[in-house]
Coordinates of N, CA and C in Angstrom, one line a residue:
X48 N 3.3 22.6 -13.4 CA 2.4 21.5 -13.9 C 1.1 22.2 -14.5
X49 N 0.6 21.6 -15.5 CA -0.6 22.2 -16.1 C -1.9 21.9 -15.3
X50 N -3.0 22.6 -15.6 CA -4.2 22.4 -14.9 C -4.7 21.0 -15.3
X51 N -4.4 20.5 -16.4 CA -4.8 19.1 -16.8 C -4.2 18.1 -15.9
X52 N -2.9 18.3 -15.6 CA -2.2 17.4 -14.7 C -2.8 17.4 -13.3
X53 N -3.1 18.7 -12.8 CA -3.8 18.8 -11.5 C -5.1 18.1 -11.5
X54 N -5.9 18.3 -12.5 CA -7.2 17.6 -12.5 C -7.1 16.1 -12.6
X55 N -6.1 15.6 -13.3 CA -5.9 14.1 -13.3 C -5.5 13.6 -12.0
X56 N -4.6 14.3 -11.3 CA -4.2 13.8 -9.9 C -5.4 14.0 -9.0
X57 N -6.2 15.0 -9.1 CA -7.4 15.2 -8.3 C -8.4 14.1 -8.5
X58 N -8.6 13.7 -9.8 CA -9.5 12.6 -10.1 C -9.0 11.2 -9.5
X59 N -7.6 11.0 -9.6 CA -7.1 9.8 -9.0 C -7.3 9.8 -7.5
X60 N -7.1 10.9 -6.8 CA -7.3 11.0 -5.4 C -8.8 10.7 -5.1
X61 N -9.7 11.3 -5.8 CA -11.1 11.1 -5.6 C -11.4 9.6 -5.8
X62 N -10.9 8.9 -6.8 CA -11.1 7.5 -7.0 C -10.6 6.7 -5.9
X63 N -9.4 6.9 -5.4 CA -8.8 6.2 -4.3 C -9.7 6.3 -3.0
X64 N -10.1 7.6 -2.8 CA -11.0 7.8 -1.6 C -12.3 7.2 -1.7
X65 N -12.8 7.1 -3.0 CA -14.1 6.4 -3.2 C -13.9 4.9 -2.9
X66 N -12.8 4.3 -3.3 CA -12.6 2.9 -3.1 C -12.5 2.6 -1.5
X67 N -11.8 3.5 -0.8 CA -11.7 3.4 0.6 C -13.1 3.5 1.3
X68 N -13.9 4.4 0.8 CA -15.2 4.6 1.4 C -16.2 3.4 1.1
X69 N -16.0 2.8 -0.1 CA -17.0 1.8 -0.6 C -16.6 0.4 -0.3
X70 N -15.4 0.2 0.2 CA -15.0 -1.2 0.5 C -15.1 -1.5 2.0
X71 N -15.0 -2.7 2.4 CA -15.1 -3.1 3.8 C -13.7 -3.4 4.3
X72 N -12.6 -2.9 3.6 CA -11.3 -3.2 4.0 C -10.9 -2.6 5.3
X73 N -11.6 -1.6 5.8 CA -11.3 -1.0 7.1 C -12.3 -1.4 8.1
X74 N -13.0 -2.5 7.9 CA -14.0 -3.0 8.9 C -13.4 -3.4 10.2
X75 N -14.2 -3.3 11.2 CA -13.8 -3.8 12.6 C -13.4 -5.3 12.5
X76 N -12.3 -5.6 13.1 CA -11.9 -7.0 13.0 C -12.8 -8.0 13.8
X77 N -12.8 -9.2 13.2 CA -13.4 -10.3 13.9 C -12.2 -11.3 14.0
X78 N -12.2 -12.2 15.0 CA -11.1 -13.0 15.2 C -11.4 -14.5 14.8
X79 N -10.3 -15.2 14.5 CA -10.4 -16.6 14.2 C -10.6 -17.4 15.5
X80 N -11.6 -18.2 15.6 CA -11.8 -19.0 16.8 C -11.5 -20.5 16.4
X81 N -10.5 -21.1 17.1 CA -10.2 -22.4 16.9 C -11.3 -23.4 17.3
X82 N -11.4 -24.5 16.5 CA -12.4 -25.5 16.9 C -12.2 -26.0 18.3
X83 N -13.3 -26.4 18.9 CA -13.2 -27.0 20.3 C -12.6 -28.3 20.2
X84 N -11.7 -28.6 21.1 CA -10.9 -29.8 21.1 C -11.4 -30.7 22.2
X85 N -12.7 -31.2 22.0 CA -13.3 -32.0 23.0 C -12.7 -33.3 23.3
X86 N -12.2 -34.0 22.2 CA -11.7 -35.3 22.3 C -10.2 -35.4 22.5
X87 N -9.5 -34.2 22.6 CA -8.1 -34.2 22.7 C -7.4 -34.5 21.4
X88 N -8.1 -34.5 20.3 CA -7.4 -34.8 19.0 C -6.8 -33.5 18.4
X89 N -5.7 -33.7 17.7 CA -5.1 -32.5 17.1 C -6.0 -32.0 15.9
X90 N -5.8 -30.7 15.6 CA -6.7 -30.2 14.5 C -6.5 -31.0 13.2
X91 N -7.5 -31.1 12.4 CA -7.4 -31.8 11.1 C -6.7 -30.9 10.1
X92 N -6.3 -31.5 9.0 CA -5.7 -30.7 7.9 C -6.6 -29.6 7.4
X93 N -7.9 -29.9 7.3 CA -8.8 -28.8 6.8 C -9.0 -27.7 7.8
X94 N -8.9 -28.0 9.1 CA -9.0 -27.0 10.2 C -7.8 -26.1 10.1
X95 N -6.6 -26.7 9.9 CA -5.4 -25.9 9.8 C -5.4 -25.1 8.6
X96 N -5.9 -25.6 7.5 CA -6.0 -24.8 6.2 C -6.9 -23.6 6.4
X97 N -8.0 -23.8 7.1 CA -9.0 -22.7 7.3 C -8.2 -21.6 8.1
X98 N -7.5 -22.0 9.1 CA -6.7 -21.0 10.0 C -5.7 -20.3 9.1
X99 N -5.0 -21.0 8.3 CA -4.0 -20.4 7.4 C -4.6 -19.4 6.4
X100 N -5.8 -19.9 5.8 CA -6.5 -19.1 4.9 C -7.0 -17.8 5.5
X101 N -7.5 -17.9 6.7 CA -8.0 -16.8 7.5 C -6.9 -15.8 7.7
X102 N -5.7 -16.3 8.2 CA -4.6 -15.4 8.5 C -4.1 -14.7 7.2
X103 N -4.0 -15.5 6.1 CA -3.6 -14.9 4.9 C -4.6 -13.8 4.4
X104 N -5.9 -14.1 4.5 CA -6.9 -13.1 4.1 C -6.8 -11.9 5.0
X105 N -6.6 -12.1 6.3 CA -6.5 -10.9 7.2 C -5.3 -10.0 6.8
X106 N -4.1 -10.7 6.6 CA -2.9 -9.9 6.2 C -3.1 -9.2 4.9
X107 N -3.7 -9.9 3.9 CA -3.9 -9.3 2.6 C -4.9 -8.1 2.7
X108 N -6.0 -8.3 3.4 CA -7.0 -7.2 3.6 C -6.4 -6.0 4.3
X109 N -5.6 -6.2 5.3 CA -5.0 -5.1 6.1 C -4.0 -4.4 5.2
X110 N -3.2 -5.1 4.5 CA -2.2 -4.5 3.6 C -2.8 -3.7 2.4
X111 N -3.9 -4.3 1.9 CA -4.6 -3.6 0.8 C -5.1 -2.2 1.3
X112 N -5.8 -2.3 2.5 CA -6.3 -1.0 3.1 C -5.2 0.0 3.4
X113 N -4.0 -0.5 3.9 CA -2.9 0.4 4.2 C -2.3 1.0 2.9
X114 N -2.2 0.2 1.9 CA -1.7 0.7 0.6 C -2.7 1.8 0.0
X115 N -4.0 1.5 0.1 CA -4.9 2.5 -0.4 C -4.8 3.8 0.5
X116 N -4.7 3.7 1.8 CA -4.5 4.8 2.6 C -3.2 5.6 2.3
X117 N -2.2 4.9 2.0 CA -0.9 5.5 1.6 C -1.1 6.2 0.3
X118 N -1.7 5.6 -0.7 CA -2.0 6.3 -2.0 C -2.8 7.5 -1.8
X119 N -3.8 7.5 -0.9 CA -4.6 8.7 -0.7 C -3.8 9.8 -0.1
X120 N -2.9 9.5 0.9 CA -2.1 10.5 1.5 C -1.1 11.1 0.5
X121 N -0.5 10.2 -0.4 CA 0.5 10.6 -1.4 C -0.2 11.5 -2.4
X122 N -1.3 11.2 -2.9 CA -2.0 12.0 -3.8 C -2.4 13.4 -3.2
X123 N -2.8 13.4 -2.0 CA -3.1 14.6 -1.3 C -1.9 15.5 -1.2
X124 N -0.8 14.9 -0.9 CA 0.5 15.6 -0.8 C 0.8 16.3 -2.2
X125 N 0.6 15.5 -3.2 CA 0.9 16.0 -4.6 C 0.0 17.2 -4.9
X126 N -1.3 17.1 -4.5 CA -2.2 18.2 -4.8 C -1.8 19.4 -4.0
X127 N -1.4 19.2 -2.7 CA -1.0 20.3 -1.9 C 0.3 21.0 -2.5
X128 N 1.2 20.2 -3.0 CA 2.4 20.8 -3.6 C 2.0 21.6 -4.8
X129 N 1.1 21.1 -5.6 CA 0.7 21.8 -6.8 C -0.1 23.1 -6.5
X130 N -0.7 23.1 -5.3 CA -1.5 24.3 -4.9 C -0.7 25.3 -4.1
X131 N 0.5 24.9 -3.8 CA 1.4 25.8 -3.0 C 1.8 27.0 -3.8
X132 N 1.4 28.1 -3.2 CA 1.7 29.4 -3.9 C 3.2 29.8 -3.9
X133 N 3.7 30.2 -5.0 CA 5.1 30.6 -5.0 C 5.3 31.9 -4.4
X134 N 4.3 32.8 -4.2 CA 4.5 34.1 -3.7 C 4.4 34.1 -2.1
X135 N 4.4 33.0 -1.5 CA 4.3 33.0 0.0 C 5.6 33.6 0.6
X136 N 5.5 34.2 1.7 CA 6.7 34.6 2.4 C 7.5 33.4 2.8
X137 N 8.8 33.5 2.9 CA 9.7 32.4 3.2 C 9.3 31.5 4.4
X138 N 8.9 32.1 5.5 CA 8.5 31.3 6.7 C 7.2 30.6 6.4
X139 N 6.3 31.2 5.7 CA 5.0 30.5 5.4 C 5.3 29.3 4.5
X140 N 6.1 29.5 3.5 CA 6.5 28.5 2.5 C 7.1 27.3 3.2
X141 N 8.0 27.6 4.2 CA 8.7 26.5 5.0 C 7.6 25.7 5.8
X142 N 6.7 26.5 6.4 CA 5.6 25.8 7.2 C 4.8 24.9 6.3
X143 N 4.4 25.5 5.1 CA 3.5 24.7 4.2 C 4.2 23.5 3.7
X144 N 5.5 23.6 3.3 CA 6.3 22.4 2.9 C 6.5 21.4 4.0
X145 N 6.6 21.8 5.2 CA 6.7 20.9 6.3 C 5.4 20.1 6.5
X146 N 4.2 20.8 6.3 CA 2.9 20.1 6.4 C 2.8 19.0 5.3
X147 N 3.3 19.4 4.1 CA 3.2 18.4 3.0 C 4.2 17.3 3.2
X148 N 5.4 17.6 3.7 CA 6.3 16.5 4.1 C 5.8 15.6 5.1
X149 N 5.0 16.1 6.0 CA 4.4 15.3 7.1 C 3.4 14.3 6.4
X150 N 2.6 14.7 5.4 CA 1.7 13.8 4.7 C 2.5 12.8 4.0
X151 N 3.6 13.2 3.3 CA 4.4 12.2 2.6 C 5.0 11.2 3.5
X152 N 5.4 11.6 4.7 CA 6.0 10.7 5.7 C 5.0 9.7 6.2
X153 N 3.7 10.2 6.4 CA 2.7 9.3 6.9 C 2.4 8.3 5.8
X154 N 2.4 8.7 4.5 CA 2.1 7.7 3.4 C 3.2 6.7 3.4
X155 N 4.4 7.1 3.6 CA 5.6 6.2 3.6 C 5.4 5.2 4.8
X156 N 5.0 5.6 5.9 CA 4.9 4.7 7.1 C 3.7 3.7 6.9
X157 N 2.6 4.2 6.2 CA 1.5 3.2 6.0 C 2.0 2.2 5.0
X158 N 2.7 2.5 3.9 CA 3.2 1.6 3.0 C 4.2 0.6 3.6
X159 N 5.0 1.1 4.4 CA 6.0 0.2 5.1 C 5.3 -0.7 6.1
X160 N 4.2 -0.3 6.7 CA 3.5 -1.2 7.6 C 2.8 -2.3 6.8
X161 N 2.3 -1.9 5.6 CA 1.7 -2.9 4.7 C 2.7 -4.0 4.3
X162 N 3.9 -3.5 3.9 CA 4.9 -4.4 3.5 C 5.4 -5.3 4.6
X163 N 5.5 -4.8 5.8 CA 6.0 -5.5 6.9 C 5.0 -6.6 7.3
X164 N 3.7 -6.3 7.2 CA 2.6 -7.3 7.5 C 2.7 -8.4 6.4
X165 N 2.8 -8.0 5.2 CA 2.8 -9.0 4.1 C 4.0 -10.0 4.2
X166 N 5.1 -9.4 4.6 CA 6.3 -10.2 4.7 C 6.4 -11.0 6.0
X167 N 5.5 -10.7 6.9 CA 5.5 -11.4 8.2 C 6.6 -10.8 9.2
X168 N 7.1 -9.6 8.8 CA 8.1 -9.0 9.7 C 7.4 -8.3 10.9
X169 N 6.2 -7.9 10.8 CA 5.5 -7.3 11.9 C 4.1 -7.9 11.9
X170 N 3.5 -7.9 13.1 CA 2.2 -8.4 13.3 C 1.1 -7.3 13.0
X171 N 0.0 -7.7 12.5 CA -1.1 -6.7 12.3 C -1.5 -6.2 13.7
X172 N -1.9 -4.9 13.7 CA -2.4 -4.4 15.0 C -3.7 -5.1 15.3
X173 N -4.0 -5.3 16.6 CA -5.2 -5.9 17.0 C -6.4 -5.2 16.6
X174 N -6.4 -3.9 16.5 CA -7.5 -3.1 16.1 C -7.5 -2.7 14.6
X175 N -6.6 -3.4 13.8 CA -6.4 -3.1 12.4 C -7.6 -3.5 11.5
X176 N -7.6 -3.0 10.3 CA -8.7 -3.4 9.4 C -8.4 -4.8 8.9
X177 N -9.0 -5.7 9.4 CA -8.7 -7.1 9.1 C -9.9 -8.0 9.1
X178 N -9.6 -9.2 8.9 CA -10.3 -10.4 9.1 C -11.3 -10.8 8.0
X179 N -10.8 -11.9 7.4 CA -11.6 -12.6 6.4 C -11.6 -14.0 6.9
X180 N -12.7 -14.6 7.0 CA -12.8 -16.0 7.5 C -13.7 -16.8 6.5
X181 N -13.2 -17.9 6.0 CA -13.9 -18.7 5.1 C -14.7 -19.7 5.9
X182 N -14.4 -19.9 7.2 CA -15.1 -20.8 8.0 C -14.8 -22.3 7.7
X183 N -15.1 -23.2 8.5 CA -14.8 -24.6 8.3 C -15.7 -25.1 7.2
X184 N -15.1 -26.0 6.4 CA -15.8 -26.6 5.2 C -15.9 -28.0 5.4

């Protein structure tokens, strides 16, 4: 691959890492608190909508963060592959490729976790980067 391709991938990696650093997608979670049910009445439609909107926002925010993390790991693996020297001794080359494969596997797992949360197949971790709340209106 040419130096131009390497610099393009490096710029993409830098951009993704900038987005991760500058957004609040990885913020500490806050939780949805249901309205107090003083009179024994069921939640109103607007209260249910706020809860649904909060849950959707949380899932979307978490998945966005995980996709960006996956992209960051993937781009770093690409850069490591491009930087891998061809003159390495065989054992060192195997070790280096195993490190790169580990980054690629981590990226795969992050993307799979994002997909699972979006599809409702898995729950968001309690300490995950989540929570958007529009509050009661």
